[in-house]
Amino acid sequence: STNHPVWLVPDMQHRYSAKALLGKTDGASVEEICVLLRPHLGKLIPKLLRACNDPNKQTRDQMNSLWLALTGGRSESRALVTQNLLPTIDILIQDAGSKLWRARVGACGALADVIVGRSWQELGGGGIELDDEGIATKATASIRLLRLWRITMRW
């Protein structure tokens, strides 16, 4: 929506409004969209957080307003991230190693927001669990932090 002038035409904006997306002609609202998206937020959180930390200011601003609309604000969004913390961290660490620089920047910014203030147990706890070949069998806090360290040393 930030790159193409067709999205500035009011007809196109209304085509993708809350009413149009829900297929309703009467008072559909953003709250209804939030309720419908709740079961899918676990998969959306890493992508939204990465986009909220995008280097492009327009993208970052639009995604921040979307994030606030979907999560409800500071304490609710922190609770939502906490519910999906480990998969979110794993996906963001993977994105931090992307070949695309914008993905790397967004993922690193999102990781900084998500990891700060978390305890060892919240990050997965435990020690390093290896199989007979020396490969990690379970993603624990130590494995996550080693992956994060590897990413930071690589770039």
XYZ file of N, CA, C and O in Angstrom:
620
model
N 0.812 -1.195 0.000
C 0.000 0.000 0.000
C 0.856 1.260 0.000
O 0.348 2.324 -0.254
N 2.138 1.136 0.297
C 2.980 2.326 0.319
C 3.649 2.574 -1.013
O 4.183 3.654 -1.230
N 3.613 1.606 -1.914
C 4.396 1.725 -3.133
C 3.600 2.032 -4.392
O 4.160 2.557 -5.337
N 2.354 1.680 -4.431
C 1.599 1.801 -5.685
C 0.470 2.822 -5.538
O -0.308 2.778 -4.585
N 0.365 3.749 -6.500
C -0.658 4.799 -6.398
C -2.096 4.294 -6.490
O -3.020 4.997 -6.082
N -2.306 3.064 -6.969
C -3.670 2.560 -7.088
C -4.331 2.451 -5.711
O -5.546 2.586 -5.579
N -3.558 2.267 -4.642
C -4.117 2.138 -3.303
C -4.537 3.477 -2.714
O -5.167 3.516 -1.663
N -4.216 4.574 -3.386
C -4.643 5.882 -2.914
C -6.040 6.244 -3.413
O -6.642 7.195 -2.932
N -6.566 5.492 -4.372
C -7.903 5.713 -4.900
C -8.921 5.240 -3.853
O -8.833 4.107 -3.369
N -9.865 6.094 -3.455
C -10.824 5.719 -2.395
C -11.595 4.427 -2.682
O -11.868 3.661 -1.767
N -11.918 4.174 -3.955
C -12.649 2.954 -4.289
C -11.840 1.709 -3.917
O -12.379 0.738 -3.402
N -10.546 1.741 -4.141
C -9.692 0.600 -3.801
C -9.548 0.457 -2.286
O -9.496 -0.653 -1.772
N -9.513 1.565 -1.570
C -9.414 1.509 -0.118
C -10.659 0.866 0.490
O -10.565 0.071 1.413
N -11.827 1.197 -0.053
C -13.071 0.642 0.464
C -13.246 -0.821 0.072
O -13.951 -1.556 0.755
N -12.617 -1.226 -1.000
C -12.715 -2.612 -1.443
C -12.090 -3.562 -0.419
O -12.479 -4.712 -0.303
N -11.121 -3.063 0.339
C -10.443 -3.902 1.334
C -10.684 -3.405 2.756
O -9.861 -3.615 3.642
N -11.835 -2.789 2.984
C -12.193 -2.338 4.327
C -12.636 -3.538 5.164
O -12.747 -4.658 4.677
N -12.909 -3.300 6.448
C -13.358 -4.378 7.328
C -14.658 -4.999 6.817
O -14.835 -6.214 6.833
N -15.582 -4.169 6.347
C -16.851 -4.688 5.822
C -16.616 -5.616 4.632
O -17.184 -6.698 4.559
N -15.787 -5.177 3.701
C -15.541 -5.967 2.500
C -14.813 -7.272 2.830
O -15.130 -8.326 2.283
N -13.864 -7.215 3.738
C -13.104 -8.419 4.081
C -13.966 -9.455 4.795
O -13.774 -10.654 4.623
N -14.925 -8.997 5.593
C -15.814 -9.917 6.288
C -17.024 -10.302 5.456
O -17.793 -11.170 5.854
N -17.204 -9.669 4.299
C -18.332 -9.980 3.434
C -19.658 -9.498 3.981
O -20.688 -10.106 3.735
N -19.625 -8.422 4.731
C -20.854 -7.906 5.336
C -21.176 -6.540 4.759
O -20.304 -5.768 4.425
N -22.462 -6.272 4.666
C -22.882 -4.958 4.199
C -23.250 -4.058 5.370
O -23.277 -2.856 5.242
N -23.552 -4.680 6.527
C -23.841 -3.871 7.714
C -22.602 -3.784 8.589
O -21.627 -4.463 8.367
N -22.590 -2.994 9.593
C -21.505 -2.635 10.484
C -20.443 -3.642 10.862
O -20.372 -4.017 12.013
N -19.642 -4.104 9.949
C -18.478 -4.920 10.300
C -17.414 -4.012 10.892
O -17.300 -2.859 10.523
N -16.640 -4.550 11.814
C -15.670 -3.703 12.482
C -14.309 -4.380 12.560
O -14.164 -5.567 12.294
N -13.337 -3.589 12.954
C -11.987 -4.095 13.142
C -11.975 -5.134 14.260
O -11.221 -6.102 14.218
N -12.829 -4.957 15.281
C -12.899 -5.909 16.388
C -13.289 -7.298 15.893
O -12.764 -8.302 16.372
N -14.201 -7.365 14.934
C -14.600 -8.657 14.385
C -13.445 -9.316 13.638
O -13.261 -10.530 13.731
N -12.672 -8.523 12.923
C -11.503 -9.063 12.232
C -10.500 -9.587 13.253
O -9.921 -10.663 13.074
N -10.307 -8.859 14.340
C -9.375 -9.299 15.393
C -9.811 -10.629 15.981
O -8.981 -11.514 16.216
N -11.100 -10.777 16.227
C -11.616 -12.030 16.783
C -11.386 -13.178 15.805
O -10.990 -14.279 16.201
N -11.619 -12.925 14.525
C -11.422 -13.971 13.525
C -9.949 -14.329 13.321
O -9.627 -15.461 12.986
N -9.062 -13.366 13.541
C -7.630 -13.626 13.359
C -6.962 -14.234 14.586
O -5.845 -14.748 14.478
N -7.591 -14.201 15.754
C -6.967 -14.702 16.994
C -6.384 -16.114 16.850
O -5.274 -16.344 17.299
N -7.098 -17.079 16.249
C -6.508 -18.420 16.136
C -5.253 -18.472 15.263
O -4.449 -19.376 15.395
N -5.065 -17.490 14.400
C -3.942 -17.482 13.463
C -2.799 -16.575 13.910
O -1.778 -16.492 13.232
N -2.965 -15.886 15.016
C -1.958 -14.921 15.444
C -0.614 -15.563 15.767
O 0.422 -14.925 15.630
N -0.605 -16.823 16.178
C 0.660 -17.497 16.454
C 1.585 -17.507 15.247
O 2.793 -17.330 15.375
N 1.008 -17.670 14.074
C 1.803 -17.666 12.843
C 2.072 -16.245 12.348
O 3.062 -15.999 11.672
N 1.189 -15.316 12.677
C 1.327 -13.944 12.202
C 2.277 -13.104 13.051
O 2.891 -12.164 12.551
N 2.406 -13.425 14.337
C 3.198 -12.595 15.249
C 4.618 -12.364 14.755
O 5.067 -11.221 14.703
N 5.384 -13.410 14.384
C 6.758 -13.133 13.930
C 6.813 -12.237 12.700
O 7.660 -11.344 12.611
N 5.897 -12.435 11.775
C 5.873 -11.621 10.558
C 5.504 -10.172 10.874
O 6.093 -9.234 10.335
N 4.518 -9.995 11.744
C 4.109 -8.640 12.122
C 5.201 -7.915 12.902
O 5.462 -6.737 12.657
N 5.848 -8.629 13.829
C 6.924 -8.004 14.595
C 8.089 -7.613 13.698
O 8.695 -6.563 13.868
N 8.413 -8.492 12.746
C 9.495 -8.175 11.810
C 9.126 -6.957 10.979
O 9.944 -6.064 10.773
N 7.875 -6.877 10.530
C 7.436 -5.732 9.733
C 7.360 -4.458 10.577
O 7.589 -3.364 10.067
N 7.073 -4.581 11.872
C 7.053 -3.410 12.759
C 8.445 -2.828 12.959
O 8.580 -1.696 13.407
N 9.470 -3.598 12.640
C 10.853 -3.140 12.761
C 11.516 -2.985 11.396
O 12.740 -2.973 11.290
N 10.713 -2.865 10.361
C 11.227 -2.716 8.998
C 12.004 -1.407 8.857
O 11.661 -0.404 9.487
N 13.066 -1.384 8.037
C 13.821 -0.138 7.856
C 13.037 0.968 7.155
O 13.342 2.141 7.337
N 12.020 0.610 6.378
C 11.203 1.600 5.688
C 10.210 2.212 6.682
O 9.397 1.509 7.285
N 10.272 3.518 6.853
C 9.446 4.201 7.852
C 7.955 4.030 7.583
O 7.179 3.806 8.505
N 7.528 4.125 6.326
C 6.107 3.982 6.009
C 5.617 2.574 6.353
O 4.545 2.418 6.937
N 6.374 1.570 5.997
C 5.993 0.195 6.317
C 5.936 0.016 7.823
O 4.993 -0.565 8.362
N 6.936 0.517 8.514
C 7.003 0.405 9.972
C 5.793 1.072 10.632
O 5.166 0.496 11.521
N 5.436 2.274 10.177
C 4.288 2.988 10.747
C 2.979 2.246 10.502
O 2.147 2.120 11.407
N 2.788 1.758 9.284
C 1.560 1.036 8.974
C 1.464 -0.263 9.760
O 0.404 -0.626 10.259
N 2.565 -0.975 9.876
C 2.551 -2.237 10.613
C 2.381 -2.013 12.112
O 1.743 -2.813 12.793
N 2.931 -0.918 12.633
C 2.730 -0.612 14.051
C 1.264 -0.323 14.349
O 0.738 -0.755 15.376
N 0.595 0.398 13.455
C -0.837 0.655 13.677
C -1.645 -0.632 13.543
O -2.594 -0.854 14.306
N -1.270 -1.501 12.624
C -1.933 -2.800 12.492
C -1.692 -3.647 13.735
O -2.609 -4.276 14.269
N -0.450 -3.641 14.243
C -0.104 -4.396 15.440
C -0.940 -3.920 16.637
O -1.485 -4.734 17.386
N -1.059 -2.609 16.796
C -1.861 -2.067 17.904
C -3.335 -2.426 17.756
O -4.007 -2.729 18.740
N -3.842 -2.403 16.533
C -5.252 -2.745 16.309
C -5.506 -4.221 16.605
O -6.547 -4.576 17.166
N -4.570 -5.091 16.250
C -4.764 -6.528 16.451
C -4.524 -6.966 17.892
O -5.188 -7.872 18.387
N -3.572 -6.344 18.561
C -3.191 -6.823 19.884
C -3.767 -5.996 21.020
O -3.831 -6.471 22.141
N -4.132 -4.772 20.769
C -4.771 -3.965 21.784
C -3.868 -3.078 22.601
O -4.330 -2.315 23.423
N -2.580 -3.176 22.442
C -1.711 -2.269 23.188
C -0.597 -2.958 23.931
O -0.309 -4.123 23.708
N 0.011 -2.233 24.839
C 1.258 -2.641 25.495
C 1.151 -3.944 26.275
O 1.838 -4.900 25.997
N 0.290 -4.014 27.300
C 0.228 -5.216 28.140
C -0.411 -6.394 27.411
O 0.032 -7.534 27.560
N -1.429 -6.130 26.607
C -2.062 -7.216 25.856
C -1.123 -7.785 24.803
O -1.069 -8.993 24.596
N -0.372 -6.912 24.141
C 0.552 -7.405 23.114
C 1.694 -8.190 23.747
O 2.125 -9.202 23.204
N 2.187 -7.749 24.911
C 3.255 -8.492 25.608
C 2.748 -9.877 26.030
O 3.453 -10.867 25.916
N 1.504 -9.955 26.501
C 0.923 -11.241 26.886
C 0.753 -12.148 25.674
O 1.012 -13.358 25.744
N 0.346 -11.582 24.561
C 0.179 -12.366 23.336
C 1.518 -12.897 22.837
O 1.621 -14.053 22.426
N 2.551 -12.078 22.892
C 3.884 -12.525 22.497
C 4.371 -13.608 23.454
O 4.965 -14.601 23.029
N 4.102 -13.459 24.741
C 4.517 -14.456 25.727
C 3.862 -15.806 25.472
O 4.496 -16.850 25.624
N 2.606 -15.795 25.049
C 1.911 -17.048 24.739
C 2.570 -17.790 23.582
O 2.538 -19.017 23.537
N 3.148 -17.060 22.647
C 3.761 -17.657 21.461
C 5.260 -17.383 21.411
O 5.834 -17.294 20.333
N 5.893 -17.261 22.559
C 7.268 -16.781 22.627
C 8.275 -17.677 21.915
O 9.040 -17.210 21.070
N 8.319 -18.950 22.232
C 9.372 -19.815 21.698
C 9.293 -19.982 20.176
O 10.307 -19.840 19.494
N 8.096 -20.241 19.606
C 8.047 -20.304 18.142
C 8.391 -18.969 17.484
O 9.029 -18.925 16.438
N 7.993 -17.870 18.135
C 8.301 -16.539 17.598
C 9.798 -16.304 17.577
O 10.353 -15.853 16.571
N 10.478 -16.623 18.674
C 11.933 -16.444 18.725
C 12.628 -17.310 17.691
O 13.539 -16.849 16.991
N 12.191 -18.560 17.557
C 12.825 -19.466 16.589
C 12.686 -18.954 15.155
O 13.636 -18.977 14.380
N 11.505 -18.455 14.821
C 11.283 -17.931 13.465
C 12.096 -16.657 13.240
O 12.697 -16.467 12.181
N 12.140 -15.790 14.244
C 12.893 -14.538 14.095
C 14.396 -14.796 13.996
O 15.095 -14.106 13.246
N 14.908 -15.781 14.725
C 16.328 -16.130 14.598
C 16.613 -16.650 13.197
O 17.628 -16.309 12.588
N 15.697 -17.445 12.669
C 15.858 -17.938 11.293
C 15.822 -16.774 10.302
O 16.636 -16.710 9.379
N 14.904 -15.824 10.501
C 14.809 -14.662 9.614
C 16.020 -13.739 9.742
O 16.380 -13.044 8.799
N 16.646 -13.732 10.917
C 17.831 -12.894 11.117
C 19.010 -13.386 10.282
O 19.953 -12.642 10.057
N 18.944 -14.603 9.810
C 19.979 -15.142 8.940
C 19.613 -15.100 7.466
O 20.303 -15.676 6.630
N 18.564 -14.387 7.129
C 18.093 -14.305 5.742
C 19.104 -13.587 4.846
O 19.916 -12.787 5.309
N 19.014 -13.868 3.562
C 19.868 -13.172 2.590
C 19.348 -11.767 2.300
O 20.074 -10.935 1.780
N 18.098 -11.512 2.634
C 17.485 -10.205 2.389
C 17.775 -9.274 3.565
O 17.426 -9.577 4.715
N 18.387 -8.145 3.290
C 18.822 -7.262 4.371
C 17.656 -6.689 5.163
O 17.738 -6.512 6.365
N 16.540 -6.407 4.503
C 15.382 -5.863 5.213
C 14.818 -6.881 6.190
O 14.384 -6.534 7.287
N 14.818 -8.144 5.793
C 14.355 -9.204 6.692
C 15.285 -9.323 7.893
O 14.829 -9.498 9.028
N 16.589 -9.211 7.648
C 17.557 -9.289 8.749
C 17.367 -8.139 9.730
O 17.341 -8.337 10.944
N 17.242 -6.930 9.206
C 17.084 -5.752 10.073
C 15.798 -5.862 10.887
O 15.795 -5.639 12.099
N 14.704 -6.212 10.231
C 13.426 -6.342 10.924
C 13.449 -7.431 11.978
O 12.936 -7.260 13.084
N 14.058 -8.575 11.647
C 14.119 -9.686 12.592
C 14.983 -9.345 13.799
O 14.630 -9.670 14.939
N 16.106 -8.687 13.569
C 16.977 -8.304 14.695
C 16.291 -7.298 15.608
O 16.377 -7.397 16.841
N 15.595 -6.335 15.040
C 14.847 -5.380 15.851
C 13.739 -6.056 16.642
O 13.517 -5.755 17.819
N 13.043 -6.989 16.004
C 11.972 -7.717 16.682
C 12.536 -8.596 17.798
O 11.956 -8.675 18.886
N 13.671 -9.240 17.545
C 14.305 -10.053 18.582
C 14.698 -9.209 19.786
O 14.543 -9.629 20.931
N 15.208 -8.024 19.523
C 15.577 -7.131 20.620
C 14.353 -6.776 21.463
O 14.436 -6.706 22.687
N 13.212 -6.576 20.829
C 11.984 -6.262 21.561
C 11.462 -7.460 22.345
O 10.960 -7.318 23.453
N 11.584 -8.647 21.759
C 10.976 -9.844 22.328
C 11.820 -10.464 23.442
O 11.294 -10.899 24.461
N 13.125 -10.496 23.280
C 13.992 -11.220 24.213
C 14.301 -10.421 25.475
O 14.464 -10.994 26.552
N 14.359 -9.118 25.382
C 14.740 -8.289 26.527
C 13.795 -8.530 27.705
O 12.574 -8.506 27.554
N 14.397 -8.773 28.870
C 13.627 -8.955 30.089
C 13.081 -10.353 30.292
O 12.318 -10.580 31.231
N 13.452 -11.291 29.461
C 12.967 -12.666 29.591
C 13.933 -13.480 30.457
O 15.144 -13.304 30.387
N 13.388 -14.403 31.211
C 14.217 -15.261 32.050
C 14.714 -16.456 31.240
O 14.250 -16.724 30.126
N 15.652 -17.164 31.846
C 16.206 -18.369 31.220
C 15.094 -19.384 30.952
O 15.048 -20.011 29.897
N 14.186 -19.539 31.897
C 13.089 -20.497 31.742
C 12.124 -20.066 30.641
O 11.611 -20.903 29.908
N 11.868 -18.769 30.515
C 10.978 -18.290 29.448
C 11.575 -18.542 28.072
O 10.849 -18.753 27.105
N 12.913 -18.510 27.979
C 13.575 -18.749 26.695
C 13.717 -20.230 26.374
O 14.255 -20.590 25.340
N 13.242 -21.103 27.236
C 13.273 -22.537 26.970
C 13.990 -23.325 28.037
O 13.873 -24.547 28.088
N 14.753 -22.664 28.897
C 15.431 -23.319 30.011
C 16.322 -24.469 29.591
O 16.597 -24.680 28.411
N 16.792 -25.207 30.549
C 17.556 -26.423 30.299
C 18.962 -26.179 29.803
O 19.411 -25.057 29.623
N 19.654 -27.279 29.613
C 21.011 -27.246 29.091
C 21.022 -27.664 27.636
O 19.986 -27.697 26.974
N 22.189 -28.025 27.158
C 22.311 -28.479 25.773
C 22.059 -29.975 25.731
O 22.726 -30.745 26.416
N 21.070 -30.389 24.966
C 20.763 -31.803 24.803
C 21.184 -32.225 23.406
O 20.637 -31.747 22.417
N 22.176 -33.105 23.326
C 22.730 -33.555 22.053
C 22.464 -35.038 21.853
O 22.427 -35.808 22.813
N 22.337 -35.436 20.583
C 22.227 -36.861 20.281
C 23.633 -37.447 20.091
O 24.636 -36.789 20.350
N 23.717 -38.688 19.629
C 25.012 -39.362 19.469
C 25.919 -38.692 18.447
O 27.136 -38.823 18.511
N 25.329 -37.967 17.486
C 26.109 -37.313 16.432
C 26.445 -35.867 16.766
O 27.009 -35.152 15.947
N 26.088 -35.414 17.952
C 26.396 -34.048 18.367
C 25.427 -33.008 17.861
O 25.725 -31.818 17.850
N 24.242 -33.431 17.444
C 23.216 -32.515 16.936
C 22.199 -32.275 18.047
O 21.788 -33.214 18.740
N 21.794 -31.012 18.210
C 20.830 -30.670 19.258
C 19.499 -31.356 18.992
O 18.969 -31.320 17.887
N 18.969 -32.014 20.025
C 17.704 -32.741 19.881
C 16.509 -31.886 20.274
O 15.409 -32.118 19.828
N 16.746 -30.908 21.136
C 15.656 -30.074 21.635
C 16.144 -28.637 21.686
O 17.250 -28.365 22.121
N 15.309 -27.726 21.206
C 15.683 -26.305 21.226
C 15.457 -25.749 22.629
O 14.341 -25.479 23.028
N 16.538 -25.641 23.370
C 16.482 -25.078 24.717
C 16.982 -23.638 24.661
O 17.390 -23.157 23.602
N 16.978 -22.980 25.812
C 17.450 -21.592 25.862
C 18.891 -21.491 25.399
O 19.259 -20.558 24.687
N 19.715 -22.462 25.781
C 21.122 -22.410 25.383
C 21.278 -22.538 23.872
O 22.085 -21.830 23.265
N 20.502 -23.396 23.243
C 20.555 -23.559 21.783
C 20.090 -22.280 21.109
O 20.707 -21.802 20.155
N 19.007 -21.682 21.604
C 18.507 -20.436 21.017
C 19.547 -19.325 21.127
O 19.780 -18.583 20.185
N 20.171 -19.199 22.272
C 21.172 -18.145 22.452
C 22.426 -18.413 21.629
O 23.042 -17.473 21.123
N 22.794 -19.680 21.464
C 23.924 -20.010 20.578
C 23.611 -19.648 19.125
O 24.463 -19.120 18.416
N 22.386 -19.942 18.698
C 21.971 -19.573 17.329
C 21.985 -18.058 17.162
O 22.419 -17.547 16.128
N 21.503 -17.361 18.176
C 21.499 -15.899 18.124
C 22.921 -15.359 18.082
O 23.232 -14.454 17.316
N 23.812 -15.915 18.885
C 25.210 -15.499 18.883
C 25.839 -15.759 17.515
O 26.570 -14.921 16.973
N 25.560 -16.914 16.922
C 26.095 -17.264 15.602
C 25.633 -16.262 14.542
O 26.391 -15.837 13.687
N 24.360 -15.880 14.605
C 23.818 -14.899 13.651
C 24.506 -13.552 13.833
O 24.901 -12.899 12.858
N 24.678 -13.110 15.070
C 25.283 -11.802 15.286
C 26.753 -11.779 14.868
O 27.243 -10.780 14.395
N 27.446 -12.879 15.047
C 28.857 -12.932 14.656
C 29.001 -13.025 13.137
O 29.986 -12.595 12.571
N 28.007 -13.604 12.486
C 28.069 -13.773 11.033
C 27.866 -12.462 10.306
O 28.494 -12.193 9.300
N 26.987 -11.609 10.785
C 26.669 -10.383 10.063
C 27.404 -9.259 10.698
O 27.592 -8.224 10.353
